[in-house]
Each structure stands twice: as C-alpha cells, then as structure tokens.
C-alpha cells in the first residue's frame, strides 16, 4: 500500500507505509495507486500524470482502480457532509451550514443549553441568525447528525461494493449519489 504526500495538488513524496499519526497534521497524505509517482497531480479525487511530451501507457490494476474509487467516494462524502442539511426545527424547513467550523459552533451552542440565535437559510433563500430555543437547537443538531450518519453509511456501503468488485469496469461503475430520496 502506498501513500502520497500532496502539496498544492502535486505528489511530493511516496511512502510505502501508512503515515497516519507520524507527521505534522498539516501534511496531507492520501492512499495512492501503485503506479503514482512523485510529480504526479492530485485533484482531490484522482491522480494524473504531469504533462508529458511522449505517450506512456498506464495499466490500471484492479487494486489501483479500487484505491482511486475509494478516494473519489471519500471526497464525495466529505463534500456532502459539509454541504449543509435541512431541519424543520423552527417549524418550517431551513438549511443549515455544516462545514467543520459550523459543526464546532453548533456544539458550542448546544453546550450552552440556552436559547440562542443560530444561522440558517429560510425557504426564501434568506440567511440570517434566527433565534432558536434550546430544544430547537437540539433538534437541528439531531437532524444534522442524522444526515451525516446517512451519508457515512451510504459511503461505507459503496466502499464495501468497491472492495467486493471483481473487475475494473465494475469498480468504475460504482458512483456517488446522494442517498436522500
């Protein structure tokens, strides 16, 4: 198993062991297919060779295809989790932000356990800090947690399907879609 250290969208280093917890957290490592080399590009989902002047044939093995597809699913679920969620905690559906900072802010307001203004977007698309009771904040947090769990479970199912796939074609046919009906 190889891991690539990514900096500014480029593979800076290849490690042949799992670097989790061994380096400063600002260093970004992602699992990489065996054919990836230093200098390759990484767009957050897929690896690609740098621009070349000669043609090179790249053979993608089943294992490499699985690594690539899992990276795509991981990126997709992260984007979906941070893409917000809908809660009717205020009596009507409102959209709540859910990037990491928003999640931390919600935990802080929950910990206070008091009525508090919290940012959300109403049905007319207007974002504002609306007053929430402590119960409404708990309900909004519960709705966000349920959405996050739904997304994580869907990603886990897709990754299981990827690991069970027996051909590159089957692996590549497994794609992310939002599990919300």
Coordinates of N, CA and C in Angstrom, one line a residue:
X1 N 0.8 -1.2 0.0 CA 0.0 0.0 0.0 C 0.9 1.2 0.0
X2 N 0.6 2.2 -0.9 CA 1.4 3.4 -1.0 C 0.5 4.6 -0.5
X3 N 1.2 5.6 0.0 CA 0.6 6.8 0.4 C 1.4 8.0 -0.3
X4 N 0.6 9.0 -0.8 CA 1.3 10.1 -1.5 C 1.1 11.3 -0.6
X5 N 2.2 12.1 -0.4 CA 2.1 13.4 0.3 C 1.8 14.4 -0.8
X6 N 0.7 15.1 -0.6 CA 0.2 16.1 -1.5 C 0.4 17.5 -1.0
X7 N 1.0 18.3 -1.9 CA 1.2 19.7 -1.6 C 0.8 20.5 -2.9
X8 N -0.1 21.4 -2.7 CA -0.6 22.2 -3.9 C -1.0 21.4 -5.1
X9 N -1.7 20.3 -4.8 CA -2.2 19.5 -5.9 C -1.2 18.6 -6.6
X10 N 0.0 18.5 -6.0 CA 1.1 17.7 -6.6 C 1.6 16.6 -5.6
X11 N 2.0 15.5 -6.1 CA 2.6 14.4 -5.3 C 4.0 14.8 -5.1
X12 N 4.3 15.0 -3.8 CA 5.7 15.4 -3.4 C 6.5 14.3 -3.0
X13 N 5.9 13.2 -2.5 CA 6.6 12.1 -1.9 C 5.7 10.9 -1.9
X14 N 6.3 9.7 -2.1 CA 5.6 8.4 -2.0 C 6.1 7.7 -0.8
X15 N 5.2 7.2 0.1 CA 5.6 6.4 1.2 C 4.9 5.0 1.0
X16 N 5.7 3.9 1.4 CA 5.2 2.6 1.2 C 4.7 2.0 2.6
X17 N 4.2 2.9 3.4 CA 3.6 2.5 4.7 C 2.6 3.6 5.1
X18 N 1.7 3.3 6.0 CA 0.7 4.2 6.4 C 1.3 5.2 7.4
X19 N 1.3 6.5 7.0 CA 1.9 7.6 7.8 C 0.9 8.2 8.8
X20 N -0.2 7.6 9.0 CA -1.2 8.2 9.9 C -0.6 8.4 11.3
X21 N -0.7 9.6 11.8 CA -0.2 10.0 13.1 C 1.3 10.1 13.2
X22 N 2.1 10.0 12.2 CA 3.5 10.0 12.2 C 4.1 11.4 11.9
X23 N 3.3 12.2 11.2 CA 3.8 13.5 10.8 C 2.9 14.6 11.2
X24 N 3.4 15.8 11.1 CA 2.6 17.0 11.4 C 1.3 17.0 10.7
X25 N 0.2 17.3 11.4 CA -1.2 17.2 10.8 C -1.4 18.1 9.6
X26 N -0.5 19.1 9.4 CA -0.7 19.9 8.2 C -0.2 19.2 6.9
X27 N 0.6 18.2 7.1 CA 1.0 17.4 5.9 C -0.2 16.5 5.5
X28 N -0.5 16.5 4.2 CA -1.6 15.8 3.6 C -1.2 14.5 2.9
X29 N -1.6 13.4 3.4 CA -1.3 12.1 2.8 C -2.6 11.4 2.4
X30 N -2.6 10.9 1.2 CA -3.8 10.1 0.7 C -3.2 8.8 0.1
X31 N -4.1 7.7 0.3 CA -3.7 6.5 -0.3 C -3.6 6.6 -1.8
X32 N -2.6 6.0 -2.4 CA -2.3 6.2 -3.8 C -2.1 4.8 -4.5
X33 N -2.6 4.7 -5.7 CA -2.4 3.5 -6.5 C -0.9 3.3 -6.7
X34 N -0.5 2.1 -7.0 CA 0.9 1.7 -7.1 C 1.7 2.4 -8.2
X35 N 1.0 2.9 -9.3 CA 1.6 3.5 -10.4 C 1.9 5.0 -10.2
X36 N 1.4 5.6 -9.2 CA 1.6 7.0 -9.0 C 3.0 7.3 -8.6
X37 N 3.6 8.3 -9.1 CA 5.0 8.7 -8.8 C 5.1 10.1 -8.4
X38 N 6.2 10.5 -7.8 CA 6.4 11.9 -7.4 C 6.3 12.8 -8.7
X39 N 5.7 13.9 -8.5 CA 5.4 14.8 -9.6 C 4.1 14.7 -10.2
X40 N 3.4 13.6 -9.9 CA 2.0 13.5 -10.4 C 1.1 14.5 -9.8
X41 N -0.1 14.7 -10.4 CA -1.0 15.6 -9.9 C -2.2 14.9 -9.2
X42 N -2.8 15.6 -8.2 CA -3.9 15.1 -7.5 C -4.9 16.2 -7.4
X43 N -6.2 16.0 -7.9 CA -7.2 17.0 -7.9 C -8.2 16.9 -6.7
X44 N -7.8 16.1 -5.7 CA -8.7 15.9 -4.6 C -9.5 14.6 -4.7
X45 N -9.5 14.0 -5.9 CA -10.2 12.8 -6.2 C -9.3 11.8 -6.9
X46 N -8.7 12.2 -8.0 CA -8.0 11.3 -8.9 C -6.5 11.8 -9.1
X47 N -5.7 10.9 -9.3 CA -4.3 11.1 -9.7 C -4.1 11.2 -11.2
X48 N -3.3 12.0 -11.7 CA -3.0 12.1 -13.1 C -1.5 12.4 -13.3
X49 N -0.9 11.9 -14.4 CA 0.5 12.2 -14.6 C 0.6 13.7 -15.0
X50 N 1.8 14.2 -14.8 CA 2.1 15.6 -15.2 C 2.1 15.6 -16.8
X51 N 2.0 16.8 -17.4 CA 2.0 16.9 -18.8 C 3.3 16.3 -19.3
X52 N 3.1 15.4 -20.3 CA 4.3 14.7 -20.8 C 4.4 15.0 -22.3
X53 N 5.7 14.9 -22.8 CA 5.9 15.1 -24.2 C 5.8 13.8 -25.0
X54 N 5.9 12.7 -24.3 CA 5.8 11.4 -25.0 C 4.6 10.6 -24.4
X55 N 4.1 9.7 -25.2 CA 2.9 9.0 -24.8 C 3.4 7.8 -23.9
X56 N 2.7 7.6 -22.8 CA 3.0 6.5 -21.9 C 1.7 5.7 -21.7
X57 N 1.8 4.4 -21.8 CA 0.6 3.6 -21.5 C 0.6 3.3 -20.0
X58 N -0.6 3.6 -19.4 CA -0.7 3.3 -17.9 C -1.7 2.2 -17.8
X59 N -1.3 1.1 -17.2 CA -2.2 0.0 -17.0 C -2.7 0.1 -15.5
X60 N -4.0 0.2 -15.4 CA -4.6 0.3 -14.1 C -5.1 -1.1 -13.6
X61 N -4.5 -1.5 -12.5 CA -4.9 -2.8 -12.0 C -6.2 -2.7 -11.2
X62 N -6.8 -3.8 -10.8 CA -8.0 -3.8 -10.1 C -7.8 -3.2 -8.7
X63 N -6.6 -3.5 -8.1 CA -6.3 -2.8 -6.8 C -6.2 -1.3 -6.9
X64 N -5.5 -0.9 -8.0 CA -5.4 0.6 -8.2 C -6.7 1.2 -8.5
X65 N -7.6 0.6 -9.2 CA -8.9 1.1 -9.5 C -9.7 1.2 -8.2
X66 N -9.6 0.3 -7.3 CA -10.3 0.3 -6.1 C -9.8 1.5 -5.2
X67 N -8.5 1.7 -5.2 CA -7.9 2.8 -4.4 C -8.5 4.1 -4.9
X68 N -8.4 4.3 -6.3 CA -8.9 5.5 -6.9 C -10.4 5.7 -6.6
X69 N -11.2 4.7 -6.7 CA -12.6 4.9 -6.5 C -12.9 5.2 -5.0
X70 N -12.2 4.5 -4.1 CA -12.4 4.8 -2.7 C -12.1 6.3 -2.4
X71 N -11.0 6.8 -3.0 CA -10.6 8.2 -2.9 C -11.8 9.1 -3.4
X72 N -12.4 8.7 -4.5 CA -13.5 9.5 -5.0 C -14.7 9.5 -4.1
X73 N -15.0 8.4 -3.5 CA -16.1 8.3 -2.6 C -15.8 9.1 -1.3
X74 N -14.6 9.0 -0.8 CA -14.2 9.7 0.4 C -14.4 11.2 0.2
X75 N -13.9 11.7 -1.0 CA -14.1 13.1 -1.3 C -15.5 13.5 -1.4
X76 N -16.3 12.7 -2.1 CA -17.7 13.0 -2.3 C -18.5 13.0 -1.0
X77 N -18.2 12.1 -0.1 CA -19.0 12.1 1.2 C -18.5 13.3 2.0
X78 N -17.3 13.7 2.0 CA -16.8 14.9 2.7 C -17.5 16.1 2.2
X79 N -17.6 16.2 0.9 CA -18.3 17.4 0.3 C -19.8 17.4 0.7
X80 N -20.4 16.2 0.7 CA -21.8 16.1 1.0 C -22.1 16.5 2.5
X81 N -21.2 16.0 3.4 CA -21.3 16.3 4.8 C -21.2 17.8 5.0
X82 N -20.3 18.5 4.3 CA -20.0 19.9 4.5 C -21.0 20.7 3.7
X83 N -21.9 20.1 2.9 CA -22.8 20.8 2.0 C -24.0 21.3 2.7
X84 N -24.2 21.1 4.0 CA -25.4 21.6 4.6 C -26.5 20.5 4.8
X85 N -27.5 20.8 5.6 CA -28.6 19.9 5.8 C -29.8 20.7 6.1
X86 N -31.0 20.1 5.9 CA -32.3 20.7 6.2 C -32.8 20.2 7.5
X87 N -33.4 21.2 8.3 CA -34.1 20.9 9.5 C -35.3 21.7 9.6
X88 N -36.4 21.1 10.1 CA -37.6 21.8 10.4 C -37.7 22.2 11.9
X89 N -36.6 22.3 12.6 CA -36.6 22.6 14.0 C -37.4 23.9 14.3
X90 N -37.4 24.8 13.4 CA -38.1 26.1 13.6 C -39.5 26.0 13.2
X91 N -40.0 24.8 12.8 CA -41.4 24.7 12.3 C -41.5 24.6 10.8
X92 N -40.6 25.1 10.1 CA -40.6 25.0 8.6 C -39.1 24.7 8.2
X93 N -39.0 24.1 7.1 CA -37.6 23.7 6.6 C -36.7 24.9 6.5
X94 N -35.5 24.7 7.1 CA -34.4 25.7 6.9 C -33.2 25.0 6.6
X95 N -32.3 25.6 5.9 CA -31.0 25.0 5.5 C -29.9 25.5 6.5
X96 N -29.2 24.5 7.0 CA -28.1 24.8 8.0 C -26.8 24.5 7.4
X97 N -25.8 25.4 7.6 CA -24.4 25.1 7.1 C -23.8 24.0 7.9
X98 N -22.9 23.2 7.3 CA -22.3 22.1 8.1 C -20.8 21.9 7.8
X99 N -20.1 23.0 7.4 CA -18.7 22.9 7.3 C -18.2 22.7 8.7
X100 N -16.9 22.3 8.8 CA -16.3 22.0 10.1 C -16.5 23.1 11.1
X101 N -16.3 24.3 10.8 CA -16.5 25.4 11.7 C -17.9 25.5 12.2
X102 N -18.9 25.3 11.2 CA -20.3 25.3 11.6 C -20.6 24.2 12.6
X103 N -20.0 23.0 12.4 CA -20.3 21.9 13.3 C -19.7 22.3 14.7
X104 N -18.5 22.9 14.8 CA -18.0 23.3 16.1 C -18.8 24.3 16.7
X105 N -19.3 25.3 15.9 CA -20.2 26.3 16.5 C -21.5 25.7 17.1
X106 N -22.0 24.8 16.4 CA -23.3 24.1 16.8 C -23.0 23.4 18.2
X107 N -21.9 22.7 18.3 CA -21.5 22.0 19.5 C -21.4 23.0 20.7
X108 N -20.8 24.2 20.4 CA -20.7 25.2 21.4 C -22.1 25.7 21.9
X109 N -23.0 26.0 20.9 CA -24.3 26.5 21.3 C -25.1 25.4 22.1
X110 N -24.9 24.1 21.6 CA -25.6 23.0 22.3 C -25.1 22.9 23.8
X111 N -23.8 23.1 24.0 CA -23.2 23.0 25.3 C -23.8 24.1 26.2
X112 N -24.1 25.2 25.7 CA -24.7 26.3 26.5 C -26.1 25.9 27.0
X113 N -26.8 25.2 26.2 CA -28.1 24.7 26.7 C -29.1 25.8 26.9
X114 N -29.0 26.9 26.2 CA -29.9 28.1 26.4 C -30.4 28.5 25.0
X115 N -31.5 29.3 25.0 CA -31.9 29.9 23.7 C -30.8 30.7 23.2
X116 N -30.7 30.7 21.8 CA -29.6 31.3 21.2 C -29.8 31.6 19.7
X117 N -29.4 32.7 19.2 CA -29.5 32.8 17.7 C -28.5 31.9 17.0
X118 N -29.0 31.4 15.9 CA -28.2 30.5 15.1 C -28.5 30.7 13.6
X119 N -27.4 30.6 12.8 CA -27.6 30.9 11.3 C -28.2 29.8 10.6
X120 N -29.2 30.2 9.7 CA -29.8 29.2 8.8 C -30.4 30.0 7.7
X121 N -30.8 29.3 6.6 CA -31.4 29.9 5.4 C -32.9 29.4 5.3
X122 N -33.8 30.4 5.2 CA -35.2 30.0 5.1 C -35.6 29.6 3.7
X123 N -36.9 29.3 3.5 CA -37.4 28.9 2.2 C -37.3 29.9 1.1
X124 N -37.1 31.2 1.5 CA -37.0 32.3 0.5 C -35.5 32.5 0.2
X125 N -34.6 31.7 0.8 CA -33.2 31.8 0.5 C -32.5 32.9 1.3
X126 N -33.1 33.4 2.3 CA -32.5 34.4 3.2 C -31.8 33.8 4.3
X127 N -30.5 34.1 4.4 CA -29.6 33.6 5.5 C -29.6 34.7 6.6
X128 N -29.9 34.2 7.8 CA -30.0 35.1 8.9 C -29.7 34.4 10.2
X129 N -29.3 35.1 11.3 CA -29.2 34.5 12.6 C -30.6 34.5 13.2
X130 N -31.3 33.4 13.3 CA -32.6 33.3 13.8 C -32.6 32.8 15.3
X131 N -33.4 33.3 16.1 CA -33.5 32.9 17.5 C -34.0 31.4 17.5
X132 N -33.3 30.6 18.2 CA -33.7 29.2 18.4 C -33.8 28.9 19.9
X133 N -34.8 28.2 20.3 CA -34.9 27.7 21.7 C -33.8 26.6 21.9
X134 N -33.5 26.3 23.1 CA -32.5 25.2 23.4 C -33.0 23.9 22.7
X135 N -34.3 23.7 22.8 CA -34.9 22.5 22.2 C -34.8 22.5 20.6
X136 N -35.0 23.7 20.0 CA -34.8 23.8 18.6 C -33.4 23.6 18.2
X137 N -32.5 24.0 19.0 CA -31.0 23.8 18.7 C -30.7 22.3 18.8
X138 N -31.3 21.7 19.8 CA -31.0 20.2 19.9 C -31.6 19.5 18.7
X139 N -32.9 19.9 18.3 CA -33.5 19.2 17.2 C -32.7 19.5 15.9
X140 N -32.2 20.7 15.7 CA -31.4 21.0 14.5 C -30.1 20.2 14.5
X141 N -29.5 20.0 15.7 CA -28.3 19.2 15.8 C -28.6 17.8 15.5
X142 N -29.7 17.3 16.0 CA -30.1 15.9 15.8 C -30.3 15.6 14.3
X143 N -31.0 16.6 13.6 CA -31.2 16.4 12.2 C -29.9 16.4 11.4
X144 N -29.0 17.3 11.8 CA -27.7 17.3 11.2 C -26.9 16.0 11.4
X145 N -27.0 15.5 12.6 CA -26.3 14.2 12.9 C -26.9 13.1 12.1
X146 N -28.2 13.1 12.0 CA -28.9 12.0 11.2 C -28.5 12.1 9.8
X147 N -28.4 13.3 9.2 CA -28.0 13.5 7.8 C -26.5 13.0 7.6
X148 N -25.7 13.4 8.6 CA -24.3 13.0 8.5 C -24.1 11.4 8.5
X149 N -24.9 10.8 9.4 CA -24.8 9.4 9.6 C -25.3 8.7 8.3
X150 N -26.4 9.2 7.7 CA -26.9 8.7 6.5 C -25.9 8.7 5.4
X151 N -25.2 9.8 5.3 CA -24.1 10.0 4.3 C -23.0 9.0 4.5
X152 N -22.5 8.9 5.8 CA -21.4 8.0 6.1 C -21.8 6.5 5.8
X153 N -23.0 6.1 6.2 CA -23.5 4.8 5.9 C -23.5 4.5 4.4
X154 N -24.0 5.4 3.7 CA -24.0 5.3 2.2 C -22.6 5.1 1.6
X155 N -21.7 5.9 2.1 CA -20.3 5.8 1.6 C -19.7 4.5 2.0
X156 N -20.0 4.0 3.2 CA -19.5 2.7 3.7 C -20.0 1.6 2.8
X157 N -21.3 1.7 2.4 CA -21.9 0.6 1.5 C -21.2 0.7 0.2
X158 N -21.0 1.9 -0.4 CA -20.3 2.0 -1.7 C -18.9 1.4 -1.6
X159 N -18.2 1.7 -0.5 CA -16.8 1.2 -0.4 C -16.8 -0.3 -0.2
X160 N -17.8 -0.9 0.4 CA -17.9 -2.3 0.5 C -18.1 -2.9 -0.9
X161 N -19.0 -2.3 -1.7 CA -19.2 -2.7 -3.0 C -17.9 -2.7 -3.8
X162 N -17.1 -1.6 -3.6 CA -15.9 -1.5 -4.4 C -14.9 -2.6 -4.0
X163 N -14.8 -2.9 -2.7 CA -13.9 -4.0 -2.3 C -14.4 -5.3 -2.8
X164 N -15.7 -5.5 -3.0 CA -16.2 -6.8 -3.5 C -16.1 -7.0 -5.0
X165 N -15.9 -5.8 -5.7 CA -15.9 -5.9 -7.2 C -14.7 -6.7 -7.7
X166 N -15.0 -7.4 -8.8 CA -14.0 -8.3 -9.3 C -13.4 -7.8 -10.6
X167 N -13.9 -6.7 -11.2 CA -13.3 -6.2 -12.4 C -13.1 -4.6 -12.2
X168 N -12.2 -4.1 -13.0 CA -12.1 -2.6 -13.0 C -13.3 -1.9 -13.5
X169 N -14.0 -2.6 -14.5 CA -15.2 -2.0 -15.0 C -16.3 -1.9 -13.9
X170 N -16.4 -2.9 -13.1 CA -17.4 -2.9 -12.0 C -17.0 -1.8 -11.0
X171 N -15.8 -1.7 -10.7 CA -15.3 -0.7 -9.7 C -15.7 0.7 -10.3
X172 N -15.4 0.9 -11.5 CA -15.6 2.2 -12.1 C -17.1 2.5 -12.3
X173 N -18.0 1.5 -12.2 CA -19.4 1.8 -12.3 C -20.0 2.2 -11.0
X174 N -19.3 2.1 -9.9 CA -19.8 2.5 -8.6 C -19.5 3.9 -8.4
X175 N -20.6 4.7 -8.3 CA -20.5 6.2 -8.3 C -21.3 6.7 -7.1
X176 N -20.9 7.9 -6.6 CA -21.5 8.5 -5.5 C -22.8 9.1 -6.0
X177 N -23.9 9.0 -5.2 CA -25.1 9.7 -5.4 C -25.7 10.0 -4.1
X178 N -26.4 11.1 -4.0 CA -26.9 11.5 -2.7 C -28.0 10.5 -2.3
X179 N -27.9 9.9 -1.1 CA -28.9 8.9 -0.7 C -30.3 9.4 -0.3
X180 N -30.4 10.8 -0.2 CA -31.6 11.4 0.2 C -32.7 11.2 -0.9
X181 N -33.8 10.6 -0.6 CA -34.9 10.4 -1.6 C -35.4 11.8 -2.2

